[in-house]
Coordinates of C-alpha atoms in Angstrom, one line a residue:
Chain A
M1 CA -11.4 17.7 32.8
K2 CA -12.7 15.5 35.6
T3 CA -15.7 17.4 35.9
H4 CA -16.4 17.3 32.3
L5 CA -16.4 13.5 32.3
A6 CA -18.6 13.3 35.6
A7 CA -21.1 15.8 33.8
F8 CA -21.1 13.7 30.7
S9 CA -21.7 10.5 32.6
V10 CA -24.6 12.0 34.6
N11 CA -26.3 13.6 31.7
G12 CA -25.7 10.5 29.4
A13 CA -27.1 8.3 32.1
L14 CA -30.1 10.5 32.4
A15 CA -30.8 10.6 28.7
L16 CA -30.4 6.9 28.3
I17 CA -32.8 6.1 31.0
A18 CA -35.2 8.7 29.6
A19 CA -35.2 7.1 26.3
L20 CA -35.5 3.7 27.6
T21 CA -38.5 4.9 29.8
L22 CA -40.2 6.6 26.9
F23 CA -39.8 3.9 24.3
P24 CA -42.8 1.8 25.1
L25 CA -45.0 5.1 24.8
F26 CA -43.1 6.1 21.5
W27 CA -43.7 2.5 20.2
M28 CA -47.5 2.7 21.1
F29 CA -47.9 5.9 18.9
S30 CA -45.7 4.6 16.1
A31 CA -47.7 1.1 15.9
S32 CA -51.0 2.6 16.1
L33 CA -50.3 4.4 12.9
M34 CA -49.0 1.3 11.0
P35 CA -51.4 -0.4 8.6
A36 CA -53.1 -3.7 9.9
G37 CA -50.3 -6.8 9.9
T38 CA -47.3 -4.6 9.2
S39 CA -45.8 -4.4 12.8
S40 CA -45.6 -8.0 13.2
V41 CA -42.8 -8.8 10.9
Y42 CA -38.8 -9.4 11.5
P43 CA -37.0 -7.3 12.0
P44 CA -39.7 -5.1 13.9
P45 CA -40.3 -1.7 12.3
L46 CA -39.9 1.3 14.6
W47 CA -42.0 3.5 12.6
P48 CA -44.6 3.1 9.7
T49 CA -43.4 3.4 6.3
H50 CA -47.1 4.3 5.2
P51 CA -48.7 5.9 8.2
T52 CA -52.5 5.5 8.4
L53 CA -55.4 6.5 10.7
E54 CA -57.3 3.4 9.6
N55 CA -56.7 1.8 13.2
Y56 CA -58.4 4.8 14.8
H57 CA -61.3 4.7 12.3
E58 CA -61.7 0.7 12.9
L59 CA -61.8 1.5 16.7
F60 CA -64.6 4.0 16.4
S61 CA -66.6 2.3 13.6
H62 CA -66.6 -1.3 14.4
A63 CA -64.9 -1.7 18.0
G64 CA -67.4 0.7 19.7
M65 CA -64.4 2.4 21.4
G66 CA -66.3 5.9 21.0
R67 CA -68.9 4.8 23.4
R68 CA -66.4 3.4 25.8
F69 CA -64.5 6.6 25.7
L70 CA -67.5 8.5 26.7
N71 CA -68.2 6.1 29.6
S72 CA -64.9 6.8 30.9
L73 CA -65.0 10.5 30.6
G74 CA -68.4 10.7 32.2
I75 CA -67.3 8.3 35.0
A76 CA -64.0 10.1 35.7
S77 CA -65.6 13.7 35.5
A78 CA -68.4 12.6 37.9
A79 CA -66.1 11.1 40.2
T80 CA -63.9 14.2 40.3
L81 CA -67.1 16.4 40.9
L82 CA -68.7 14.4 43.5
S83 CA -65.4 13.5 45.4
L84 CA -64.5 17.3 45.7
L85 CA -68.3 17.8 47.1
F86 CA -67.9 15.2 49.8
N87 CA -64.2 15.4 50.7
V88 CA -63.7 19.1 50.7
S89 CA -66.4 19.9 53.1
A90 CA -65.4 17.0 55.5
G91 CA -61.8 18.2 55.3
Y92 CA -62.7 21.6 56.2
A93 CA -65.1 20.4 59.0
F94 CA -62.3 18.2 60.6
A95 CA -59.7 21.1 60.3
K96 CA -61.8 24.1 61.8
L97 CA -65.3 23.1 62.9
K98 CA -64.7 21.0 66.1
F99 CA -67.9 19.0 66.8
A100 CA -68.7 16.2 69.4
G101 CA -66.7 13.1 68.6
S102 CA -64.9 14.7 65.6
Q103 CA -61.3 13.7 67.1
S104 CA -62.4 10.2 67.7
I105 CA -64.0 10.0 64.2
Q106 CA -60.6 11.0 62.7
K107 CA -58.8 8.3 64.5
I108 CA -61.0 5.7 63.2
L109 CA -60.6 7.0 59.7
V110 CA -56.7 7.0 59.9
G111 CA -57.1 3.4 61.4
A112 CA -59.1 2.4 58.3
L113 CA -56.3 3.5 55.9
V114 CA -54.5 0.2 56.6
I115 CA -57.5 -1.9 55.3
P116 CA -57.0 -2.6 51.8
A117 CA -59.9 -1.5 49.5
Q118 CA -60.3 -5.2 48.2
V119 CA -61.6 -6.4 51.3
A120 CA -64.8 -4.2 50.9
M121 CA -65.3 -5.2 47.3
L122 CA -67.0 -8.5 47.6
P123 CA -69.8 -7.2 50.0
L124 CA -69.8 -4.0 48.2
F125 CA -70.8 -5.9 45.2
L126 CA -73.6 -7.6 46.9
I127 CA -75.0 -4.4 48.4
L128 CA -74.9 -2.8 45.0
K129 CA -76.7 -5.9 43.5
T130 CA -79.6 -5.8 46.2
I131 CA -80.0 -2.1 45.3
G132 CA -79.7 -2.5 41.7
L133 CA -76.6 -0.8 40.9
V134 CA -74.5 -3.6 39.5
N135 CA -73.8 -3.3 35.9
T136 CA -74.6 0.5 35.8
L137 CA -72.4 3.5 35.4
P138 CA -73.4 4.9 39.0
G139 CA -72.4 1.6 40.4
V140 CA -68.8 2.3 39.2
L141 CA -68.8 5.7 40.8
V142 CA -69.7 4.4 44.4
P143 CA -66.2 3.8 45.6
W144 CA -64.9 7.4 44.6
L145 CA -67.8 9.2 46.3
A146 CA -65.7 9.9 49.6
G147 CA -62.2 8.7 50.6
V148 CA -60.2 9.0 53.8
F149 CA -56.9 10.1 52.0
S150 CA -58.7 12.9 50.2
I151 CA -60.3 14.2 53.4
F152 CA -56.9 14.1 55.2
L153 CA -55.4 16.0 52.2
V154 CA -57.9 18.8 52.2
R155 CA -57.6 18.9 56.1
Q156 CA -53.9 19.3 56.1
H157 CA -54.4 22.3 53.8
V158 CA -57.1 24.0 55.8
A159 CA -55.2 23.8 58.9
T160 CA -53.0 26.5 57.2
V161 CA -55.8 28.9 57.1
P162 CA -55.3 31.1 60.3
D163 CA -58.0 30.9 62.8
E164 CA -58.2 34.6 63.2
L165 CA -59.8 35.1 59.7
L166 CA -62.5 32.8 60.6
E167 CA -63.1 34.5 63.8
A168 CA -63.0 38.0 62.2
A169 CA -65.6 36.9 59.6
R170 CA -67.9 35.6 62.5
L171 CA -67.4 38.9 64.3
E172 CA -68.5 40.6 61.4
G173 CA -71.8 38.5 61.4
A174 CA -70.8 36.2 58.4
G175 CA -72.8 32.7 58.7
E176 CA -71.0 29.5 58.6
A177 CA -72.2 28.7 54.9
A178 CA -70.7 32.1 53.7
I179 CA -67.4 31.5 55.6
Y180 CA -67.1 28.2 54.0
L181 CA -68.2 29.4 50.5
R182 CA -66.7 32.8 50.5
V183 CA -63.6 32.8 52.6
V184 CA -62.4 29.3 52.7
L185 CA -63.1 27.8 49.4
P186 CA -61.3 30.6 47.5
M187 CA -58.2 29.9 49.5
L188 CA -58.2 26.3 49.0
R189 CA -58.2 26.7 45.0
P190 CA -54.8 24.9 44.6
I191 CA -55.5 21.9 46.7
L192 CA -59.0 21.6 44.9
V193 CA -57.1 21.5 41.5
T194 CA -54.7 18.8 43.2
L195 CA -57.6 16.7 44.4
A196 CA -59.4 17.1 41.2
V197 CA -56.4 15.8 39.0
F198 CA -55.7 12.9 41.5
T199 CA -59.5 11.7 41.4
F200 CA -59.8 12.0 37.6
L201 CA -56.6 9.9 36.9
G202 CA -57.5 7.6 39.6
A203 CA -61.2 6.9 38.3
W204 CA -59.9 6.9 34.4
N205 CA -57.2 4.2 35.2
D206 CA -59.2 2.2 37.7
F207 CA -59.6 -1.4 36.6
L208 CA -60.5 -4.0 39.1
W209 CA -63.7 -2.2 40.5
P210 CA -65.1 -1.5 37.1
L211 CA -64.3 -4.9 35.9
I212 CA -66.2 -6.5 38.7
V213 CA -69.4 -4.2 38.5
L214 CA -69.8 -4.2 34.8
N215 CA -70.7 -7.1 32.6
E216 CA -72.4 -5.6 29.6
G217 CA -69.9 -4.5 26.8
K218 CA -71.5 -1.2 25.9
L219 CA -71.1 0.0 29.6
Y220 CA -67.3 -0.7 29.8
T221 CA -64.9 1.8 30.6
L222 CA -61.8 2.1 28.4
P223 CA -59.4 0.1 30.5
V224 CA -62.0 -2.9 30.8
A225 CA -62.9 -2.7 27.2
L226 CA -59.2 -2.6 26.3
A227 CA -58.4 -5.7 28.4
S228 CA -61.4 -7.7 26.9
L229 CA -60.4 -6.6 23.4
S230 CA -56.9 -7.6 24.1
R231 CA -58.0 -11.1 24.7
E232 CA -60.1 -11.4 21.5
H233 CA -57.7 -9.4 19.1
V234 CA -54.3 -10.7 20.2
Q235 CA -53.1 -10.6 16.6
D236 CA -54.2 -7.0 15.7
S237 CA -51.4 -5.4 17.6
E238 CA -51.9 -2.1 15.4
L239 CA -55.5 -1.9 16.5
M240 CA -54.6 -2.4 20.2
M241 CA -52.0 0.2 20.1
A242 CA -54.6 2.7 18.7
G243 CA -56.9 1.6 21.6
A244 CA -54.1 2.1 24.1
V245 CA -53.3 5.7 22.5
L246 CA -57.0 6.5 23.3
T247 CA -56.8 5.3 26.6
V248 CA -53.5 6.8 27.7
L249 CA -53.2 10.4 25.7
P250 CA -56.1 12.0 27.8
V251 CA -54.6 11.5 31.0
L252 CA -51.0 12.0 29.8
L253 CA -52.0 15.3 28.5
L254 CA -54.0 16.3 31.6
F255 CA -50.7 15.5 33.7
L256 CA -48.6 17.5 31.3
L257 CA -50.9 20.6 31.7
L258 CA -51.4 20.3 35.5
Q259 CA -48.2 18.5 36.7
R260 CA -47.6 21.1 39.3
Y261 CA -50.7 20.5 41.1
Y262 CA -50.1 16.6 40.7
L263 CA -46.8 16.6 42.3
R264 CA -47.8 19.1 45.1
G265 CA -50.5 16.6 46.2
M266 CA -47.8 13.8 46.2
M267 CA -45.4 15.8 48.2
T268 CA -48.0 16.8 50.9
G269 CA -49.2 13.2 51.0
A270 CA -45.9 11.5 51.1
V271 CA -43.2 13.7 52.7
K272 CA -45.1 15.0 55.7
G273 CA -46.4 11.5 55.9
Chain B
M1 CA -74.2 23.3 70.4
T2 CA -72.5 26.3 68.7
A3 CA -73.1 27.3 65.1
A4 CA -69.6 26.2 64.0
A5 CA -69.9 22.8 65.6
R6 CA -73.4 22.4 63.9
A7 CA -71.9 23.4 60.5
G8 CA -69.1 20.9 61.0
L9 CA -71.6 18.2 61.6
I10 CA -73.6 19.0 58.6
L11 CA -70.5 19.2 56.2
A12 CA -68.8 16.1 57.7
F13 CA -72.1 14.0 57.6
P14 CA -72.2 13.3 53.8
A15 CA -68.7 11.9 53.6
L16 CA -68.9 9.9 56.8
S17 CA -72.1 8.2 55.8
V18 CA -70.8 7.3 52.5
I19 CA -67.6 5.8 54.1
A20 CA -69.7 4.0 56.6
L21 CA -72.2 2.6 54.2
F22 CA -69.8 1.6 51.5
F23 CA -66.5 0.8 53.2
F24 CA -67.1 0.0 57.0
V25 CA -70.3 -2.0 56.4
P26 CA -68.9 -4.1 53.6
V27 CA -65.5 -4.6 55.6
I28 CA -67.8 -6.1 58.6
I29 CA -69.7 -8.1 56.1
A30 CA -66.7 -9.4 54.7
L31 CA -65.6 -10.8 57.9
A32 CA -68.9 -12.5 58.5
L33 CA -69.0 -13.8 54.7
S34 CA -65.6 -15.4 55.3
L35 CA -67.2 -17.5 58.0
T36 CA -69.7 -18.9 55.6
D37 CA -70.1 -21.1 52.6
F38 CA -71.6 -18.3 50.4
D39 CA -71.6 -19.6 46.7
I40 CA -73.6 -19.5 43.7
Y41 CA -76.5 -21.2 45.4
A42 CA -76.5 -18.6 48.2
L43 CA -76.3 -15.9 45.5
A44 CA -79.7 -17.3 44.2
D45 CA -81.3 -17.9 47.5
I46 CA -79.9 -16.6 50.6
H47 CA -81.5 -19.5 52.5
N48 CA -78.8 -21.7 51.3
L49 CA -76.3 -19.9 53.3
R50 CA -74.4 -21.8 56.1
F51 CA -72.2 -20.5 59.0
T52 CA -69.1 -22.7 58.7
G53 CA -66.7 -21.1 61.0
L54 CA -63.0 -21.1 60.1
R55 CA -63.6 -23.8 57.3
N56 CA -62.7 -21.3 54.7
Y57 CA -59.6 -20.4 56.1
V58 CA -58.6 -24.1 56.8
E59 CA -59.6 -25.2 53.1
L60 CA -57.5 -22.5 51.8
L61 CA -54.4 -23.7 53.8
K62 CA -55.0 -27.1 51.9
T63 CA -55.4 -25.5 48.6
P64 CA -52.3 -25.7 46.6
L65 CA -53.1 -23.1 44.0
F66 CA -53.5 -20.8 47.2
W67 CA -50.0 -21.5 48.3
S68 CA -48.6 -20.9 44.8
A69 CA -50.6 -17.6 44.6
L70 CA -48.8 -16.7 48.0
G71 CA -45.6 -17.7 47.0
N72 CA -45.7 -15.8 43.4
T73 CA -46.8 -12.7 45.4
L74 CA -44.1 -12.9 47.8
Y75 CA -41.7 -13.4 44.9
F76 CA -43.0 -10.5 43.0
T77 CA -42.8 -8.3 46.2
S78 CA -39.5 -9.4 47.6
V79 CA -37.6 -9.0 44.1
G80 CA -39.8 -6.2 42.6
V81 CA -39.8 -3.7 45.6
P82 CA -35.9 -3.6 46.0
L83 CA -35.4 -3.2 42.2
S84 CA -38.0 -0.4 41.9
I85 CA -36.8 1.5 45.2
G86 CA -33.2 1.1 43.7
A87 CA -34.2 2.4 40.4
S88 CA -36.1 5.5 42.2
L89 CA -33.2 6.1 44.5
G90 CA -30.7 6.0 41.7
T91 CA -32.6 8.2 39.1
A92 CA -33.6 10.6 42.1
L93 CA -29.7 10.8 43.0
L94 CA -28.8 11.4 39.2
L95 CA -31.7 14.0 38.7
H96 CA -30.3 15.8 42.0
S97 CA -26.7 16.0 41.0
R98 CA -25.4 19.5 40.5
L99 CA -24.2 18.3 37.1
A100 CA -27.6 17.2 35.8
R101 CA -29.1 19.5 32.9
F102 CA -32.8 19.8 31.7
R103 CA -34.0 18.5 35.0
G104 CA -37.5 19.5 34.5
F105 CA -37.7 17.5 31.3
F106 CA -35.9 14.3 32.6
R107 CA -38.2 14.5 35.8
T108 CA -41.3 14.5 33.5
A109 CA -40.1 12.0 31.3
L110 CA -39.2 9.5 34.1
F111 CA -42.6 10.2 35.6
A112 CA -44.7 9.8 32.6
P113 CA -45.2 5.9 32.9
V114 CA -46.9 6.5 36.5
V115 CA -49.8 8.4 35.2
T116 CA -50.4 6.0 32.3
T117 CA -53.4 3.5 32.3
L118 CA -52.2 0.2 33.9
V119 CA -54.0 -1.9 31.4
A120 CA -53.1 0.2 28.2
V121 CA -49.2 0.0 28.9
A122 CA -49.4 -3.6 30.0
V123 CA -50.9 -4.3 26.5
I124 CA -48.0 -2.3 24.8
W125 CA -45.4 -4.6 26.8
R126 CA -47.1 -7.7 25.9
Y127 CA -46.2 -6.8 22.2
L128 CA -42.8 -5.6 23.2
L129 CA -42.2 -8.9 25.0
H130 CA -43.4 -11.0 21.8
T131 CA -40.9 -14.0 21.2
R132 CA -40.7 -13.4 17.5
Y133 CA -41.7 -9.8 16.8
G134 CA -40.9 -8.2 20.1
L135 CA -38.5 -5.3 20.1
I136 CA -36.9 -6.6 23.4
N137 CA -35.9 -9.8 21.9
Y138 CA -34.6 -7.8 18.8
G139 CA -32.8 -5.6 20.9
L140 CA -31.1 -8.6 22.8
A141 CA -30.4 -10.2 19.6
H142 CA -28.0 -7.6 18.9
L143 CA -26.1 -8.5 22.2
G144 CA -26.0 -11.9 20.8
I145 CA -28.8 -13.2 23.3
A146 CA -31.2 -15.9 21.8
P147 CA -35.0 -15.1 21.8
I148 CA -36.7 -15.5 25.3
D149 CA -40.1 -16.6 25.4
W150 CA -40.9 -13.9 28.0
L151 CA -44.6 -14.5 28.9
G152 CA -44.6 -18.2 27.8
N153 CA -42.0 -19.6 30.0
P154 CA -43.0 -20.2 33.7
H155 CA -39.3 -18.9 34.4
F156 CA -39.4 -15.9 32.6
A157 CA -43.1 -14.6 33.1
M158 CA -43.0 -13.2 36.6
P159 CA -39.6 -11.7 36.0
S160 CA -41.3 -9.9 32.9
I161 CA -44.0 -8.6 35.1
I162 CA -41.6 -7.4 37.6
M163 CA -39.6 -5.6 34.8
F164 CA -42.8 -3.9 33.7
T165 CA -44.1 -3.1 37.0
V166 CA -40.6 -1.4 37.9
W167 CA -40.8 0.7 34.4
K168 CA -44.4 1.6 35.4
N169 CA -43.9 2.7 39.0
F170 CA -40.4 3.9 39.8
G171 CA -40.9 7.5 39.0
Y172 CA -43.4 7.9 41.7
N173 CA -40.8 7.1 44.5
M174 CA -38.3 8.9 42.6
V175 CA -40.1 12.1 42.8
I176 CA -40.4 11.5 46.9
F177 CA -36.8 10.9 47.0
L178 CA -35.8 14.0 44.9
A179 CA -38.0 16.1 47.4
A180 CA -36.3 14.6 50.3
L181 CA -32.7 14.9 48.9
Q182 CA -33.6 18.6 48.3
S183 CA -34.6 19.2 51.9
I184 CA -31.2 17.9 53.1
P185 CA -29.2 21.0 54.1
E186 CA -26.1 21.8 52.1
E187 CA -24.3 22.9 55.3
L188 CA -24.6 19.2 56.5
Y189 CA -22.0 18.1 53.7
E190 CA -19.8 21.1 54.5
A191 CA -19.8 20.9 58.3
S192 CA -19.3 17.3 58.3
G193 CA -15.8 17.7 56.8
L194 CA -16.8 15.0 54.3
D195 CA -17.4 17.5 51.5
G196 CA -14.1 16.6 50.1
A197 CA -14.4 13.1 51.1
G198 CA -15.8 11.6 47.8
W199 CA -19.2 10.8 46.7
W200 CA -19.6 7.1 48.3
L201 CA -18.5 8.4 51.7
Q202 CA -21.0 11.4 51.6
F203 CA -23.7 9.1 50.4
R204 CA -23.0 6.6 53.1
H205 CA -22.8 8.9 56.0
I206 CA -24.8 11.8 55.3
T207 CA -27.5 11.2 52.5
L208 CA -28.5 7.7 53.5
P209 CA -29.1 8.5 57.0
M210 CA -31.0 11.8 56.2
L211 CA -33.3 9.8 54.0
G212 CA -34.2 7.2 56.8
P213 CA -37.6 8.3 57.4
T214 CA -38.5 8.7 53.7
L215 CA -37.0 5.3 53.0
L216 CA -39.3 3.9 55.5
L217 CA -42.5 5.4 54.5
V218 CA -41.6 4.6 50.8
S219 CA -40.9 0.9 51.5
I220 CA -44.2 0.5 53.6
L221 CA -46.2 2.1 50.9
T222 CA -44.3 0.1 48.0
I223 CA -44.7 -3.2 49.8
A224 CA -48.3 -2.6 50.3
G225 CA -48.9 -1.6 46.5
F226 CA -46.9 -4.6 45.3
F227 CA -48.9 -7.0 47.4
Q228 CA -52.0 -5.9 45.5
L229 CA -50.8 -7.3 42.2
F230 CA -53.5 -8.0 39.7
A231 CA -54.1 -6.1 36.5
E232 CA -50.5 -7.2 35.2
P233 CA -51.0 -10.8 35.2
Y234 CA -54.7 -10.3 34.3
V235 CA -53.7 -8.6 31.0
M236 CA -50.2 -9.9 30.3
T237 CA -50.4 -13.7 31.3
Q238 CA -53.9 -14.5 32.7
G239 CA -52.1 -16.0 35.5
G240 CA -50.1 -18.3 33.4
P241 CA -48.0 -20.1 32.2
A242 CA -48.4 -23.1 34.6
Q243 CA -50.1 -20.7 37.0
S244 CA -46.8 -19.1 37.6
T245 CA -48.4 -15.5 37.7
V246 CA -51.3 -16.3 39.8
S247 CA -51.3 -13.5 42.5
V248 CA -53.2 -13.5 45.8
L249 CA -55.6 -11.0 44.5
Y250 CA -55.9 -12.8 41.0
F251 CA -56.8 -15.9 43.2
M252 CA -59.5 -14.0 45.0
Y253 CA -60.9 -12.4 41.9
E254 CA -61.1 -15.8 40.3
Q255 CA -62.7 -17.5 43.5
G256 CA -65.3 -14.6 43.7
F257 CA -66.2 -13.5 40.2
K258 CA -65.4 -16.5 38.1
W259 CA -66.6 -19.1 40.6
W260 CA -68.7 -17.2 42.7
N261 CA -67.4 -18.6 45.8
L262 CA -67.7 -15.3 47.9
G263 CA -67.1 -16.7 51.0
T264 CA -63.9 -18.4 50.2
A265 CA -62.9 -15.1 48.3
S266 CA -63.6 -13.1 51.5
A267 CA -61.2 -15.3 53.5
V268 CA -58.6 -14.7 50.9
A269 CA -59.2 -10.9 51.2
F270 CA -58.7 -11.0 55.0
V271 CA -55.5 -13.1 54.5
L272 CA -54.1 -10.5 52.2
F273 CA -54.9 -7.8 54.7
L274 CA -53.5 -9.7 57.5
M275 CA -50.2 -10.3 55.5
M276 CA -50.0 -6.4 54.6
F277 CA -50.6 -5.3 58.1
T278 CA -47.9 -8.0 59.7
V279 CA -45.3 -6.6 57.2
T280 CA -46.1 -3.1 58.0
A281 CA -45.8 -3.8 61.7
L282 CA -42.8 -5.7 61.3
Q283 CA -41.2 -2.7 59.4
M284 CA -42.2 -0.3 61.9
G285 CA -40.6 -2.4 64.6
V286 CA -37.4 -2.7 62.7
A287 CA -37.3 1.0 62.2
R288 CA -38.0 1.6 66.0
R289 CA -35.2 -0.6 66.8
L290 CA -33.1 1.7 64.3
A291 CA -34.4 4.5 66.0
I292 CA -35.6 6.2 62.7
P293 CA -38.4 8.6 63.9

């Protein structure tokens, strides 16, 4: 009897907290399907009496969000590819290919982790202005090219590849390029997916840097466009909710599909510390 | 040089040069900028730039809005971090309970806000917090609580942002706590003779001490994250009402990119860095005193 009561309270509490947590997302979907002006009444409706897709239509036809969706998609994809290219090779080099100074460089990089990215943002803006990358999509990509955290995430996983395996390949006459591409990379597949998901979500959700570097509406990413839209269209809650769905849905789906990889990345990053 | 060392240098070089060029160089320039009067005139013509020593820092200390930004950020952090970590630990304990069912589903549901886009969910919450049509006030009305002007009242704006931030972030630390809880060996509870001792005694004498290192790490990372408050006030309140939600980073953004006072803004960035560094060092010091590895 006592365990029944305890089980009931534990699961009841979980169900209640989950319902409260998911409610704002549920309301976002629901309100995005309401005809314009019908969500701002009292009592506030929970779901649309006459569901419609007109907000989504408005979003693409008049608010120009289709273009912004492509901007976000392009930036997040390019950031993912480039950061894989840069960080994975550096992570492998630091783990297995000792070169002069590699130890001290790693110490400097770890030290750099305490400096918040915002310190670099103001001069970075000036540098990009000088080389003509302000108000361009490549300018948004710059901070995503290489990252200390990603390099160490990879390094930690490469460390689990046995040295004997690499030595055996060398004895068989394999070159360093072949070892990296044919022996090491295939073994790293899970961590590559983890890194890709992290970078894609990070670049897609990023706000401050694109807000700083972009000043032309048609180049905006979805979060920047949504923030500026929400300042102009405060009254159009249904339209704004459709915009929020367009922004949130892709990353939410990506997370649900690749959840295992995402959580694994968090664990190695955090628990081993 | 061996072939392996040469390969290492070639593979590490691209990432290292990018980090040097786009991170280390800017950080050094930022330090230099903070010692100049770089403003919109210097932006137009670099010859208008003058070295001013520590004047930006001294001026900041005399700026009331900077002090309120500092105060607001400390308020947000000191209330928000304990609430956020408490929510994470509480939900992690519930999920870890042997009695819990559908764990996978609940974990995913509670984690979902973490991966959503901050700007988009902040917009949702702005409507949920609406004084007349918001569902939060509608729900409170059922409990007999009169409508609250959440984002329009200087006393409620920051608590609203804290509430939103806890909702958005607690899932992250929850997952970390859950992993740490799962790594506590079951035998510990049995061997300690506390297995019949009731939940609270077990929690106090086994679970909490075993979570020590995780708690330290989580609090360092969470405080650093909370110090960087920006998008929430930008989207939900625009720093208002009565500047009650202007954070340090919001102040830096306005100084830098609204008024183009890049010298002042760089000084703000360094003050923020110094604050984060000091708090982290303090936490490490306290942890060492308590002998947490």
